[in-house]
Structure formats: C-alpha cells, structure tokens
mmCIF file of C-alpha atoms and ligand atoms in Angstrom:
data_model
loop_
_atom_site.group_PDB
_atom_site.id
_atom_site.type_symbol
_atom_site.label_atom_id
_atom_site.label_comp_id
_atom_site.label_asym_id
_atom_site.label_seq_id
_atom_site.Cartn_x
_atom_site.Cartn_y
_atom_site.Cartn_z
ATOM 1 C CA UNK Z 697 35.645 -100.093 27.612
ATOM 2 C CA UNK Z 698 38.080 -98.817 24.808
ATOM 3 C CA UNK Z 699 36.843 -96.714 22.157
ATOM 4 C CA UNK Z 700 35.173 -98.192 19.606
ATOM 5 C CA UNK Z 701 34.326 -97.464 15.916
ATOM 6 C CA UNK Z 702 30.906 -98.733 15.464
ATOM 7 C CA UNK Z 703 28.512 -98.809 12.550
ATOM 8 C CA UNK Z 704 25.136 -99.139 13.100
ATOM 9 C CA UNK Z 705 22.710 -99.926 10.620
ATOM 10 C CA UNK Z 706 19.132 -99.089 11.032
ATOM 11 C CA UNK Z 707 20.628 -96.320 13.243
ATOM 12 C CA UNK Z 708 17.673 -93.903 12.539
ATOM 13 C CA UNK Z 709 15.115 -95.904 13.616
ATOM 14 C CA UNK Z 710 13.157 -96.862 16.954
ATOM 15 C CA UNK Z 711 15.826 -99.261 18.699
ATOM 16 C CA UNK Z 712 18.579 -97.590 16.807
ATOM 17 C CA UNK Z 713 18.647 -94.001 17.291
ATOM 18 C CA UNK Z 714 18.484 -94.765 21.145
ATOM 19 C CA UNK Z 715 21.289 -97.186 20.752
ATOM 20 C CA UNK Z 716 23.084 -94.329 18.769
ATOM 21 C CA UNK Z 717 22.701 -91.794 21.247
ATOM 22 C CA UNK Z 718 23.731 -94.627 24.411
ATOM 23 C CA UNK Z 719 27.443 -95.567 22.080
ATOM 24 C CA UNK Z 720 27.954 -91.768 21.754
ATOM 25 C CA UNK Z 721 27.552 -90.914 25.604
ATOM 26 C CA UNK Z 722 29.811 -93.665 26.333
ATOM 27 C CA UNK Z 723 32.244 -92.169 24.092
ATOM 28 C CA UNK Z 724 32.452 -94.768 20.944
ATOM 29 C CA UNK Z 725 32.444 -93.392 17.391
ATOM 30 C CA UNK Z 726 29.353 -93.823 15.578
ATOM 31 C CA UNK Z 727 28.617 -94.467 11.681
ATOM 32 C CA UNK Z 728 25.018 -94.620 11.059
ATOM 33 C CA UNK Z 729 23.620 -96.269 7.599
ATOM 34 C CA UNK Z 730 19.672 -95.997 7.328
ATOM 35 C CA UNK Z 731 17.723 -95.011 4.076
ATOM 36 C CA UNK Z 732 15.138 -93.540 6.220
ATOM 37 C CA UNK Z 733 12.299 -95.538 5.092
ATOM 38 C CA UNK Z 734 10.915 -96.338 8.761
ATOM 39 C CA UNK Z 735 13.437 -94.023 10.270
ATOM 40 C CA UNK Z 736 13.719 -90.887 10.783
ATOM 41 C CA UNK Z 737 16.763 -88.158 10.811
ATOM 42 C CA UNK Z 738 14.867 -86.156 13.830
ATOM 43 C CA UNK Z 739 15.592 -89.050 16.039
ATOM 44 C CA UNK Z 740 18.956 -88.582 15.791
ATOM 45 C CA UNK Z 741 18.741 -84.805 15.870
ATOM 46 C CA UNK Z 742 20.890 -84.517 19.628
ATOM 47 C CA UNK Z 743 23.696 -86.142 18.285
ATOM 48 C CA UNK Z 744 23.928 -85.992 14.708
ATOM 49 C CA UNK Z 745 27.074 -83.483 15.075
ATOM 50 C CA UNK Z 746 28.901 -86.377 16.680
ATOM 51 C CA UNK Z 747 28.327 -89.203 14.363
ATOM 52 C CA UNK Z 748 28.806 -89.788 10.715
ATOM 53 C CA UNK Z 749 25.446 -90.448 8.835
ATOM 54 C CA UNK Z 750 25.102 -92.668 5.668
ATOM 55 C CA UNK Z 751 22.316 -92.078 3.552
ATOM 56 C CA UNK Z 752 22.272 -95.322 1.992
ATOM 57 C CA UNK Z 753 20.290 -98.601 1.345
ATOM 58 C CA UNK Z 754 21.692 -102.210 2.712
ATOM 59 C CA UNK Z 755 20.436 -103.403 -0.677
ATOM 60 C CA UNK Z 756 23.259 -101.992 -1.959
ATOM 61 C CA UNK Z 757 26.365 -103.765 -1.779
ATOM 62 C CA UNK Z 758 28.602 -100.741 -2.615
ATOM 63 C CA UNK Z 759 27.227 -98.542 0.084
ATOM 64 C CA UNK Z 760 27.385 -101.131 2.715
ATOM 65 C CA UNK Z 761 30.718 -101.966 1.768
ATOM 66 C CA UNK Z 762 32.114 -98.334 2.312
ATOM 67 C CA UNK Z 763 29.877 -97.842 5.587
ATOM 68 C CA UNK Z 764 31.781 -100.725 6.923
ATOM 69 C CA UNK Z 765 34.876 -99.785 5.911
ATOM 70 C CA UNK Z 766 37.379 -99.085 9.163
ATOM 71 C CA UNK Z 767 34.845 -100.105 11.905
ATOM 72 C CA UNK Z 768 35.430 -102.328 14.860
ATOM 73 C CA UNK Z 769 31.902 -103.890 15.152
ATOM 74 C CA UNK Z 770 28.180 -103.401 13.352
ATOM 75 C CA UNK Z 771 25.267 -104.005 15.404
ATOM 76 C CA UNK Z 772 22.772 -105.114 12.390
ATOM 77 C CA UNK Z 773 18.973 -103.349 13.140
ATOM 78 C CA UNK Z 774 18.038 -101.941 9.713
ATOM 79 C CA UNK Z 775 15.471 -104.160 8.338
ATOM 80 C CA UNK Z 776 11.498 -104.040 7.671
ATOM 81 C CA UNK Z 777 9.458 -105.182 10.651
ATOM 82 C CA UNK Z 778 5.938 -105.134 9.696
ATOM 83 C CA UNK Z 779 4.625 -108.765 9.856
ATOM 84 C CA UNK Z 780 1.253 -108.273 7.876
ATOM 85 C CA UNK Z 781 3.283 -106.239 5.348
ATOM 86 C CA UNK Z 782 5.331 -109.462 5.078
ATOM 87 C CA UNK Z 783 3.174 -111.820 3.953
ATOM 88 C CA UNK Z 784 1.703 -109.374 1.420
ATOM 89 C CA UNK Z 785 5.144 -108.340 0.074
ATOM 90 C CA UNK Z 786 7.415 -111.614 0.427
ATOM 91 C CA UNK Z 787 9.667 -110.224 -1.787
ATOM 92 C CA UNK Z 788 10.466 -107.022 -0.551
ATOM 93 C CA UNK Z 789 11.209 -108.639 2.865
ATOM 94 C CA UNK Z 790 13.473 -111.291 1.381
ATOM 95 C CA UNK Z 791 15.145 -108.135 -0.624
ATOM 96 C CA UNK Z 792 15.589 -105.930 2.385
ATOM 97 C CA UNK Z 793 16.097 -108.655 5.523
ATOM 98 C CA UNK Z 794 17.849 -111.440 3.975
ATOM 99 C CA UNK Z 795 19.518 -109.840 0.973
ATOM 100 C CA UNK Z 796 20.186 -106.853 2.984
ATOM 101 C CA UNK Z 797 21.671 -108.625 5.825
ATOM 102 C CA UNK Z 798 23.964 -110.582 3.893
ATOM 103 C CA UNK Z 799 25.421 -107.653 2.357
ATOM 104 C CA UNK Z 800 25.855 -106.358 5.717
ATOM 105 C CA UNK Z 801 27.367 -109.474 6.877
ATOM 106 C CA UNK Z 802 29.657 -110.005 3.946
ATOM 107 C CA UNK Z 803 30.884 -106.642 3.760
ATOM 108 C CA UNK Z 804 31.917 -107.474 7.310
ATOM 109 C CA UNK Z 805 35.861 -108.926 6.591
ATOM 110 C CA UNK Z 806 37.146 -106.923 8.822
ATOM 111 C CA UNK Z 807 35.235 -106.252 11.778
ATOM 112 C CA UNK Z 808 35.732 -108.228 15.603
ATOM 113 C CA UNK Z 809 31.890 -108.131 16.673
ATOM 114 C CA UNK Z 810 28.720 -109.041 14.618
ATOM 115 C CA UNK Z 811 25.399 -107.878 16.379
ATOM 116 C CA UNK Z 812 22.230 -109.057 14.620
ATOM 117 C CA UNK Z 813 18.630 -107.911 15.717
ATOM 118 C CA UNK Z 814 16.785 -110.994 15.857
ATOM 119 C CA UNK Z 815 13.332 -111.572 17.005
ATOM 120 C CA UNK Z 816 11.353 -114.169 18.980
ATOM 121 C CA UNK Z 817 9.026 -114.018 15.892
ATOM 122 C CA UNK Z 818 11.691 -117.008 15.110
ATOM 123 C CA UNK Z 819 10.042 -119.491 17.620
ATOM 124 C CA UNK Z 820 6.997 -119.341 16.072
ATOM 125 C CA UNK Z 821 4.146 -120.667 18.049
ATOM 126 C CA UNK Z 822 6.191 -121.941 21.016
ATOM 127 C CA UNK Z 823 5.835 -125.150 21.706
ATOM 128 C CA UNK Z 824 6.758 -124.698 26.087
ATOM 129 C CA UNK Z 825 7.026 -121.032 27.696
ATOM 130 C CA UNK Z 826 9.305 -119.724 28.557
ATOM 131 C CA UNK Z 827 10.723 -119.762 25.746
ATOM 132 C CA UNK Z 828 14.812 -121.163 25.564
ATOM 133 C CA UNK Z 829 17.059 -120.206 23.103
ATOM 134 C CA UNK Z 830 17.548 -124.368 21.582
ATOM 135 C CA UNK Z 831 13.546 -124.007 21.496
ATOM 136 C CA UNK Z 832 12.800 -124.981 17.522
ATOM 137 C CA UNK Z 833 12.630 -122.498 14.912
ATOM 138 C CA UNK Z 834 9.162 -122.277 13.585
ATOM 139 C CA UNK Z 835 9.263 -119.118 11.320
ATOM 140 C CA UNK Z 836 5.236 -118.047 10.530
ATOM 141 C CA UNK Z 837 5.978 -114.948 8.043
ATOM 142 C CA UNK Z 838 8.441 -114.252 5.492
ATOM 143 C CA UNK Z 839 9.567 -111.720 8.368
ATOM 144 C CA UNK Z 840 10.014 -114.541 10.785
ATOM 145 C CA UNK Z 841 11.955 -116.561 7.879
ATOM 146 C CA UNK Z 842 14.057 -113.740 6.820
ATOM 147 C CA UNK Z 843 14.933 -113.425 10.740
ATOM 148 C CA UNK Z 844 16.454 -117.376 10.796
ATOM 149 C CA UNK Z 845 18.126 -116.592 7.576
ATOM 150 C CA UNK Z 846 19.818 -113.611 8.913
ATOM 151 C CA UNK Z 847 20.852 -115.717 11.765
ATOM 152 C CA UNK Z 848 22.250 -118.489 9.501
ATOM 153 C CA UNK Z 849 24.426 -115.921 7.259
ATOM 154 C CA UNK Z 850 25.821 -114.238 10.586
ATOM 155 C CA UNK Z 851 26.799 -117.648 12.272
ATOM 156 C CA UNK Z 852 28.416 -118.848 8.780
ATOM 157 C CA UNK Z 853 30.420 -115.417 8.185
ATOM 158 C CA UNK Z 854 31.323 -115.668 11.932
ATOM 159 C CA UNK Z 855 33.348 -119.007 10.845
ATOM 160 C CA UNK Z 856 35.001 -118.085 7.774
ATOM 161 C CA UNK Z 857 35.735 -114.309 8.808
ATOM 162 C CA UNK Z 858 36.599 -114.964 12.510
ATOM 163 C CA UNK Z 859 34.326 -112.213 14.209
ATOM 164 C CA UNK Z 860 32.621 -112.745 17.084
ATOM 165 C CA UNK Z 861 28.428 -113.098 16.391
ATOM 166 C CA UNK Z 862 26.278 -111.817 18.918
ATOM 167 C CA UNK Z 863 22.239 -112.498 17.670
ATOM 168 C CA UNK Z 864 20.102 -111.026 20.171
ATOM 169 C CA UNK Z 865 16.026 -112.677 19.907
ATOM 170 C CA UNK Z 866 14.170 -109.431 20.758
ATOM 171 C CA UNK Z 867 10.717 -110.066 22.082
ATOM 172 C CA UNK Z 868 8.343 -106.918 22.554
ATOM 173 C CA UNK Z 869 10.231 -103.738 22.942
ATOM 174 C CA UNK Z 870 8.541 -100.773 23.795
ATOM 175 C CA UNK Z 871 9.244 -97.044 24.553
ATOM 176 C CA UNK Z 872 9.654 -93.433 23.548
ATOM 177 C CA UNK Z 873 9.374 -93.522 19.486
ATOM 178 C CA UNK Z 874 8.260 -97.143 18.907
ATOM 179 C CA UNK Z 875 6.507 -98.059 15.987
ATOM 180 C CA UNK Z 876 3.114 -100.019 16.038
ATOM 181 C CA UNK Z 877 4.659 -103.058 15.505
ATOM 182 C CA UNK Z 878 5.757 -105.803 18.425
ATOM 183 C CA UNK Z 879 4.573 -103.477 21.284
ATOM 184 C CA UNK Z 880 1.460 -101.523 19.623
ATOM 185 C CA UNK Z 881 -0.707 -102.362 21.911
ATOM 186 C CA UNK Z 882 0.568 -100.989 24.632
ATOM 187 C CA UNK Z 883 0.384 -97.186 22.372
ATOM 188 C CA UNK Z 884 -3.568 -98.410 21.054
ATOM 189 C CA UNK Z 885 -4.608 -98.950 24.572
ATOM 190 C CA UNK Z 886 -2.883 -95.519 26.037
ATOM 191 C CA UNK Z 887 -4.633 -93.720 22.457
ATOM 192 C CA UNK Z 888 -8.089 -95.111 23.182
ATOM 193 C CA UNK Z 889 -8.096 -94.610 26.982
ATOM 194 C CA UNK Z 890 -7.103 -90.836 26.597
ATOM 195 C CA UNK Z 891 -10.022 -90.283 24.369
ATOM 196 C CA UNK Z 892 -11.792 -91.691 26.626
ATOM 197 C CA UNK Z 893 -12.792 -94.812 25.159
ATOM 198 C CA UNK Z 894 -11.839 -98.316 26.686
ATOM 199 C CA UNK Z 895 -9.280 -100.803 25.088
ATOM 200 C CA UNK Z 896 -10.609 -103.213 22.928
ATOM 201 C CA UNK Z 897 -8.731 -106.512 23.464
ATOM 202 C CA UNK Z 898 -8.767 -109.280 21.120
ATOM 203 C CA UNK Z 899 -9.676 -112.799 22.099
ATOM 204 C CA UNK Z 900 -10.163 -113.469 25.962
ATOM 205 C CA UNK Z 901 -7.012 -111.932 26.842
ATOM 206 C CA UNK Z 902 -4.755 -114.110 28.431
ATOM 207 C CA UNK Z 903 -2.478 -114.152 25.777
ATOM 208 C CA UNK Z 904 0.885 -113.390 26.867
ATOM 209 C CA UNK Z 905 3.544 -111.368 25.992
ATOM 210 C CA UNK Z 906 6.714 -110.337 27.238
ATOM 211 C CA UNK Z 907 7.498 -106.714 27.173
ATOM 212 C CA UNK Z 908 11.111 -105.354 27.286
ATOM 213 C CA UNK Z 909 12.258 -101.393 27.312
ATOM 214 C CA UNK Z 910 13.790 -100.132 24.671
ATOM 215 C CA UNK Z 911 16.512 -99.160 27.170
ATOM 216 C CA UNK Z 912 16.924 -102.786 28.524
ATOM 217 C CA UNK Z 913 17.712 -103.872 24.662
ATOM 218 C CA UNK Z 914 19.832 -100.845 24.328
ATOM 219 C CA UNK Z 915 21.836 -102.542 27.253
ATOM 220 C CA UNK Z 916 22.006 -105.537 26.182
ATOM 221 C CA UNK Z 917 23.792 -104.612 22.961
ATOM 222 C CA UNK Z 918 26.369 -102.675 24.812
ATOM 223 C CA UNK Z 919 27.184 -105.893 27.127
ATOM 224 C CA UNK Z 920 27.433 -107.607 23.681
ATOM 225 C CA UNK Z 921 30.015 -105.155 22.235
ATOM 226 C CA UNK Z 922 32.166 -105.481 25.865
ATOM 227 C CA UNK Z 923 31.905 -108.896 26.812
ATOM 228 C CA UNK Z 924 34.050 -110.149 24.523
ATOM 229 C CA UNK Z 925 34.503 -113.774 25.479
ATOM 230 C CA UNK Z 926 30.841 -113.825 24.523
ATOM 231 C CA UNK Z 927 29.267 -115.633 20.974
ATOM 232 C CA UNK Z 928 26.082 -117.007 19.999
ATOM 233 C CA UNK Z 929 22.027 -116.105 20.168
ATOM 234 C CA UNK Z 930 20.573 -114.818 23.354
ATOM 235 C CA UNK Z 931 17.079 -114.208 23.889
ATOM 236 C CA UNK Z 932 16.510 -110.772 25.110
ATOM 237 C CA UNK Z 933 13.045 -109.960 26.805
ATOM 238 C CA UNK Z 934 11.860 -109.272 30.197
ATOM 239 C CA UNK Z 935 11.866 -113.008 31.490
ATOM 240 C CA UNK Z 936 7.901 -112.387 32.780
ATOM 241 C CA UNK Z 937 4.905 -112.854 30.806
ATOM 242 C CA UNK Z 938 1.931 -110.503 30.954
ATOM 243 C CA UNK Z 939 -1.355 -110.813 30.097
ATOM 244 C CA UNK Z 940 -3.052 -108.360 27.648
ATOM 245 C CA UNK Z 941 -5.831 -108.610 30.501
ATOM 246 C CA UNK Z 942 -3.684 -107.325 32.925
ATOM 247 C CA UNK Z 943 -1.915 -104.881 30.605
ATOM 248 C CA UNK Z 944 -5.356 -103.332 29.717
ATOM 249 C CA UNK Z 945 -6.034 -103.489 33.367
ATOM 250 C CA UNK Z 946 -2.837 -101.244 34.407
ATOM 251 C CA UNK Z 947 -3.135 -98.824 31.600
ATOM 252 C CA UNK Z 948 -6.429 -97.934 33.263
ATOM 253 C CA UNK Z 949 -5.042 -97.638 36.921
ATOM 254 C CA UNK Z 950 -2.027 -95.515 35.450
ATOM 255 C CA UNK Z 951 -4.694 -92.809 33.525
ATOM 256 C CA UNK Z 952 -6.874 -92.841 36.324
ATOM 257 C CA UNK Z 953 -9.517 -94.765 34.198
ATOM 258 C CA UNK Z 954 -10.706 -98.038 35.802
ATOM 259 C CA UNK Z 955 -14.333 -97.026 34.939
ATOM 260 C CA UNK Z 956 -13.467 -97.744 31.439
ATOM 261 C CA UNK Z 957 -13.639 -101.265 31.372
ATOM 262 C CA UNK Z 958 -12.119 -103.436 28.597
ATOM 263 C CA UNK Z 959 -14.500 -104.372 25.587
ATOM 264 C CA UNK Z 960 -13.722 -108.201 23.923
ATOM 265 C CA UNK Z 961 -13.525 -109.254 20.024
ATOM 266 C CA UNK Z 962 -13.000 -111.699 18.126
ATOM 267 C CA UNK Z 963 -9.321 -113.037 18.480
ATOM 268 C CA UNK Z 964 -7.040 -112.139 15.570
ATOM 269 C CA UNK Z 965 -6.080 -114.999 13.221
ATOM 270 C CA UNK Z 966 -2.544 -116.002 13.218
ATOM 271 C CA UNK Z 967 -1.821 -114.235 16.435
ATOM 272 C CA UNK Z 968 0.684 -116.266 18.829
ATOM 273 C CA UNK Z 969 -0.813 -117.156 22.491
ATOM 274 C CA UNK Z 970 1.593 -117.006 24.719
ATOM 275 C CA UNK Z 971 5.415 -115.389 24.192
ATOM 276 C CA UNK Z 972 7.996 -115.685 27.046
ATOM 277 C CA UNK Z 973 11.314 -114.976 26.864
ATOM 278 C CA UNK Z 974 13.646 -117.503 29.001
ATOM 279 C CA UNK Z 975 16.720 -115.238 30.068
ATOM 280 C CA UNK Z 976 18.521 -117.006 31.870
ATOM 281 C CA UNK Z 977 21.143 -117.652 29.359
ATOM 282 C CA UNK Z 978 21.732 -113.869 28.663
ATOM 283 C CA UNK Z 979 21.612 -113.106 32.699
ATOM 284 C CA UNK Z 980 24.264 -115.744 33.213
ATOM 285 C CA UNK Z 981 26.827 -115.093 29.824
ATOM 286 C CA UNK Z 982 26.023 -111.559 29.155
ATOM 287 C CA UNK Z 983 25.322 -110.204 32.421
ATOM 288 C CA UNK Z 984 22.459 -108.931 31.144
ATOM 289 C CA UNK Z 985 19.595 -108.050 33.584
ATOM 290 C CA UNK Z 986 16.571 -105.743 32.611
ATOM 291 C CA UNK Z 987 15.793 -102.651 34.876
ATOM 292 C CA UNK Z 988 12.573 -101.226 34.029
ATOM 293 C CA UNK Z 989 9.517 -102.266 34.696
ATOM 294 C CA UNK Z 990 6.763 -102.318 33.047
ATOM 295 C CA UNK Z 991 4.707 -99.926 35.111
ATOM 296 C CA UNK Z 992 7.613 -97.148 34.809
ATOM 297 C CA UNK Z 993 7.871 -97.643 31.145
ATOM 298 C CA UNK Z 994 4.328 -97.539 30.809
ATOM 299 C CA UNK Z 995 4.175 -94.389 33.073
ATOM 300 C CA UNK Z 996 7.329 -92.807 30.611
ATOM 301 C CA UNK Z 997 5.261 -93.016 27.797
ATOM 302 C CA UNK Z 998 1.601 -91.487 28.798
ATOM 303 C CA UNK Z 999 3.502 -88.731 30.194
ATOM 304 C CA UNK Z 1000 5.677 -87.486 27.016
ATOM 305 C CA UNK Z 1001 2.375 -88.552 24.973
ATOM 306 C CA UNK Z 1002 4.651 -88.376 21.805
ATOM 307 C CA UNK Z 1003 4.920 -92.004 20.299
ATOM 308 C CA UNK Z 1004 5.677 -92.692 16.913
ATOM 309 C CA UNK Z 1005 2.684 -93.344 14.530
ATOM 310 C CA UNK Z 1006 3.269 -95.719 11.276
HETATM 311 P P1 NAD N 1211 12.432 -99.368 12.985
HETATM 312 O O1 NAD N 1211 11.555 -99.562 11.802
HETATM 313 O O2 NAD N 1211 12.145 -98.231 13.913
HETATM 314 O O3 NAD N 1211 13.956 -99.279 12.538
HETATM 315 C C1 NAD N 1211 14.468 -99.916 11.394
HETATM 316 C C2 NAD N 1211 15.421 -98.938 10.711
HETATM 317 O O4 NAD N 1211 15.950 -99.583 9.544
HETATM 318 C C3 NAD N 1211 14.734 -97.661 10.228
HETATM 319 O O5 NAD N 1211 15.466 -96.531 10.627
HETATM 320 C C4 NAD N 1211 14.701 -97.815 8.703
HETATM 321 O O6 NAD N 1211 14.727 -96.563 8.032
HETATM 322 C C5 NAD N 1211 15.931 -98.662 8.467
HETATM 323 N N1 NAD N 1211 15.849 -99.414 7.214
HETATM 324 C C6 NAD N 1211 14.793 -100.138 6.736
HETATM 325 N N2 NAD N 1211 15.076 -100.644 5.528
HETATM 326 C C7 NAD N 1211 16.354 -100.259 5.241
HETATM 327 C C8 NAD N 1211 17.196 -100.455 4.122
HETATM 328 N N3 NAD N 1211 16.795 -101.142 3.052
HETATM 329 N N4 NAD N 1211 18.438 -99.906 4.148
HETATM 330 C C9 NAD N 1211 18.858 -99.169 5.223
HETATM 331 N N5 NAD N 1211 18.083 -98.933 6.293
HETATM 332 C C10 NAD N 1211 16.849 -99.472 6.298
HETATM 333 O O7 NAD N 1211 12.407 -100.763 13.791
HETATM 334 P P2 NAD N 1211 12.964 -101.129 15.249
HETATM 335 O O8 NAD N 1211 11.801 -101.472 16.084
HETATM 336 O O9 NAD N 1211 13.929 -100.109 15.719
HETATM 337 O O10 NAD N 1211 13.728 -102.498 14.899
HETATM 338 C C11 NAD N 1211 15.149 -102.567 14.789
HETATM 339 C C12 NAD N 1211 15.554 -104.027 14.611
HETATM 340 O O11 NAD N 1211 15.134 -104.795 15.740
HETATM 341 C C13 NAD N 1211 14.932 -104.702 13.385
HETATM 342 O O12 NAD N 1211 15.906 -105.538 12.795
HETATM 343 C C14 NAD N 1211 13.806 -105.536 13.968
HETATM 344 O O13 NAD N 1211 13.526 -106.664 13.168
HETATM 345 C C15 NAD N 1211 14.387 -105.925 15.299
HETATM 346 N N6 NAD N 1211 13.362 -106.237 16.301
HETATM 347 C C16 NAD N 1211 12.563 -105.250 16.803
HETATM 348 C C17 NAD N 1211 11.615 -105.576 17.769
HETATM 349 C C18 NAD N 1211 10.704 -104.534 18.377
HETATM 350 O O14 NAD N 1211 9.955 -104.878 19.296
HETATM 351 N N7 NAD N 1211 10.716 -103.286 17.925
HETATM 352 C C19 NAD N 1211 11.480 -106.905 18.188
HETATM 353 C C20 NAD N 1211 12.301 -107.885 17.624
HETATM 354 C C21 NAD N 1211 13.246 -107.529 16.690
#
C-alpha cells in the first residue's frame, strides 16, 4: 500500500492507540487528535516519536479543522462509550458523539477515505441473529442514537465531498488495555476468579455476545484504508455467538479454576439477549476475516494481567 497520511482521532485510546501503533509499522504517517479524557498518552508511549500528537477536543471546530489539514484519510474513534453514562448525561454524548463527529466529518473537504467507529449498539434489540447490516436501526441510549447520527453525517458528507465512507459496526472488542465497557465482562470474570472468587453472571446466562480482538478490528480498518473500491457500513465482529455461560465456563478452565463454579443474579435491566454479528458482507467486500480466537485472546490477557480499569 502507498504511504499514507492518516489522522486518527481517538488515537490515545483502547482501539486507537493499537491502531496507531499497526499504521506506523506499516509505514503510514500518523496524526493523532485525543483530549485524553478516556485515553491515555502512555498507550502511545512506543511510538509517540513517530507520530504527530494533537492535544485537542473534536468539540472544537478549529482544532479539528487544523488536525485534518493535509491528510489522506481519518479513521473517526474518539467519542464517549459509556452507555449508563449516556442516559444520565444525554447531553454530553450528543456534544461529544454527534457534535463531535460532525466536526470531524465536515472538516473532512479534502480527504479520500472516511472511517467511522460504529457500534452494533445501533441494532438495538435485534430482531433475528445474526445480525445483517440492512437489520433496522433500533438505537436504546443516547450512545446508540449518537452512533446512527454519526453514520448519517458520514454517508451525507461522503456525497457532497466525494470521499469514500467506510462505517465499521463494532460489536464486543476486547484485549490488552480495554476499558470496562462492551467487553467488561470478560476483565470482571478474570478479576474475580484470580481472587479466588467465582463469576457472578447475570440472568441465566445464555445471553449472547459476540466477541472480537482488538487486533481483528485493528485489521479491519487497515483493509478499509486499502481496499479502495470499497464504501458503505460493515459489521465487524467475530461472526459466532457465545454464551456468558460458556464464557464463565472457559475463564475457569484457562485459570485452572473449575471448582469455582458460577453464582446467578438477577438479570440486568435493559441488557440486550442475544448480539451476533453477521460477517459475511465484510468477509466477502473487505476481505476481512478475524484470526484470534477467543481462547487465545482470553489466554493474552490473564497472562499480562494489566487491563485498563475505568
Ligand atoms: P476509548 O475510550 O478507549 O477511546 C476513545 C478515545 O477518544 C479516548 O482516547 C478519548 O480520550 C478520546 N476522546 C473522547 N472524547 C474526546 C473528545 N471530545 N475529543 C477528542 N478525543 C476524545 O474507547 P475505544 O473502546 O477505543 O472505542 C473507540 C471507538 O470505537 C469509539 O468510537 C467507540 O464508540 C467505538 N466502539 C468501541 C467498541 C468496543 O468494544 N470497545 C465497540 C463498538 C464501537
């Protein structure tokens, strides 16, 4: 792939600093634009010599209009992600995800490839799993609204500026550095379990999710920036569902703790049954096609034993 310039906003954080550090390996030149609210400059601490970092707030039209200055494409991450947070503060989310974005988007005249971080928190409660990309949009939080507006402002920008829009649906991503949010369970269960206590699992546990590595997503945005007859929304997750039975259940096998068995409570209101991502669209356009498994990833993260608290 050529050289690219590439800003990346939200570059600090979870997804983004490992996105930052996979653009720089391959050789592209990196511009960085987080206020470090969520993020954090230590994530970037290996490569900060070879990118430029913005201090700055996507709020601001002024500083997102100089970050985006002379760049080929932005890949769109920064944004507030705490779903509970969003229906107590509706208007902080609408200032930072949908404000914020369309600054971001606006400011983007020049550039030949949009990437947005969207979310399955879109579908809502799906209505068939899994889950397609022309499934309907059923937004639940402000979060999950200010996701489909973010989508909206990208696809409309896309046709009067002429870039190419790329919105990826992220479903539960997971890895070194993650925050609570989307894949906390995973982090609560490995917590507990190494203090010797079992998981606690809300509900009867066959709830589903589908859990993706942050390295899979980090993928998937670089087939987005170099497949460039591709456009449109893709969802990006592993394609499998798994149960938080089973996920409890493997957490125990992989610490050696089966004697600890799961305790049940009360399922948490509001919480979605059953999340599947249906890749096939992203395996077939993209060439997308996620590598890790869950047990690996799993494996990754009770052996480095340094995740990210919130
Ligand atoms: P994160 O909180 O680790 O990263 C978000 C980054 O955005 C942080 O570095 C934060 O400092 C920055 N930021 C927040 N507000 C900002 C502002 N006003 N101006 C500039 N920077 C700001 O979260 P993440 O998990 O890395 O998520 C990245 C993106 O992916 C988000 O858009 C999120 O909605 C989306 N997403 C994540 C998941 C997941 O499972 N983690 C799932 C679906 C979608």
């Amino acid at each position: 792939m050529e050289t690219l310039r590439v800003l990346v906003t939200g570059g600090a954080g979870f997804i983004g600093s490992h996105l930052v550090k996979a653009l720089v390996k391959a050789g592209h030149q990196v511009r960085v634009l987080d206020n470090l609210s969520t993020g954090s400059i230590e994530n970037l601490a290996d490569v900060l010599d070879a990118i430029e970092f913005v201090r700055g707030d996507v709020r601001d039209y002024g500083a997102v209009e100089s970050a985006v200055r002379s760049v080929d494409a932005v890949v769109h991450l920064a944004a507030l992600i705490d779903v509970a947070e969003s229906v107590e503060k509706p208007d902080l989310y609408f200032d930072v995800n949908v404000r914020g974005t369309y600054n971001v988007v606006r400011a983007s005249k020049n550039v030949s490839t949009f990437v947005f971080a969207s979310s399955s928190a879109v579908y809502g409660e799906p209505i068939r799993v899994p889950i397609p990309e022309d499934h309907p949009l059923m937004p639940k939080s402000p979060y999950a609204a200010s996701k489909v507006s973010g989508e909206a402002f990208a696809q409309a920008f896309a046709n009067q500026y002429g870039f190419r829009p790329v919105i990826l649906r992220l479903f539960n991503v997971y890895g070194l550095k993650q925050s609570m949010f989307y894949a906390g369970v995973i982090i609560e269960f490995i917590r507990r379990v190494s203090r010797g206590e079992p998981p606690v699992i809300f509900g009867d546990g066959e709830q589903t999710r589908d859990f993706i590595h942050v390295s899979d997503v980090v993928e998937a945005v670089m087939l987005s920036l170099r497949n460039e007859g591709v456009r449109g929304v893709f969802n990006i997750g592993s394609g499998e569902g798994v149960t938080i039975n089973r996920l409890a259940n493997l957490i125990l096998k992989l610490m050696g703790r089966e004697d600890l068995k799961p305790i049940y409570a009360p399922p948490r209101p509001g919480d979605i049954r059953h999340s599947i991502a249906d890749i096939s669209r992203a395996q077939k356009e993209l060439g997308f096609k996620p590598k890790l498994g869950l047990e690996v990833g799993i494996k990754e993260l009770i052996r480095h034993n340094v995740i990210r608290v919130e």
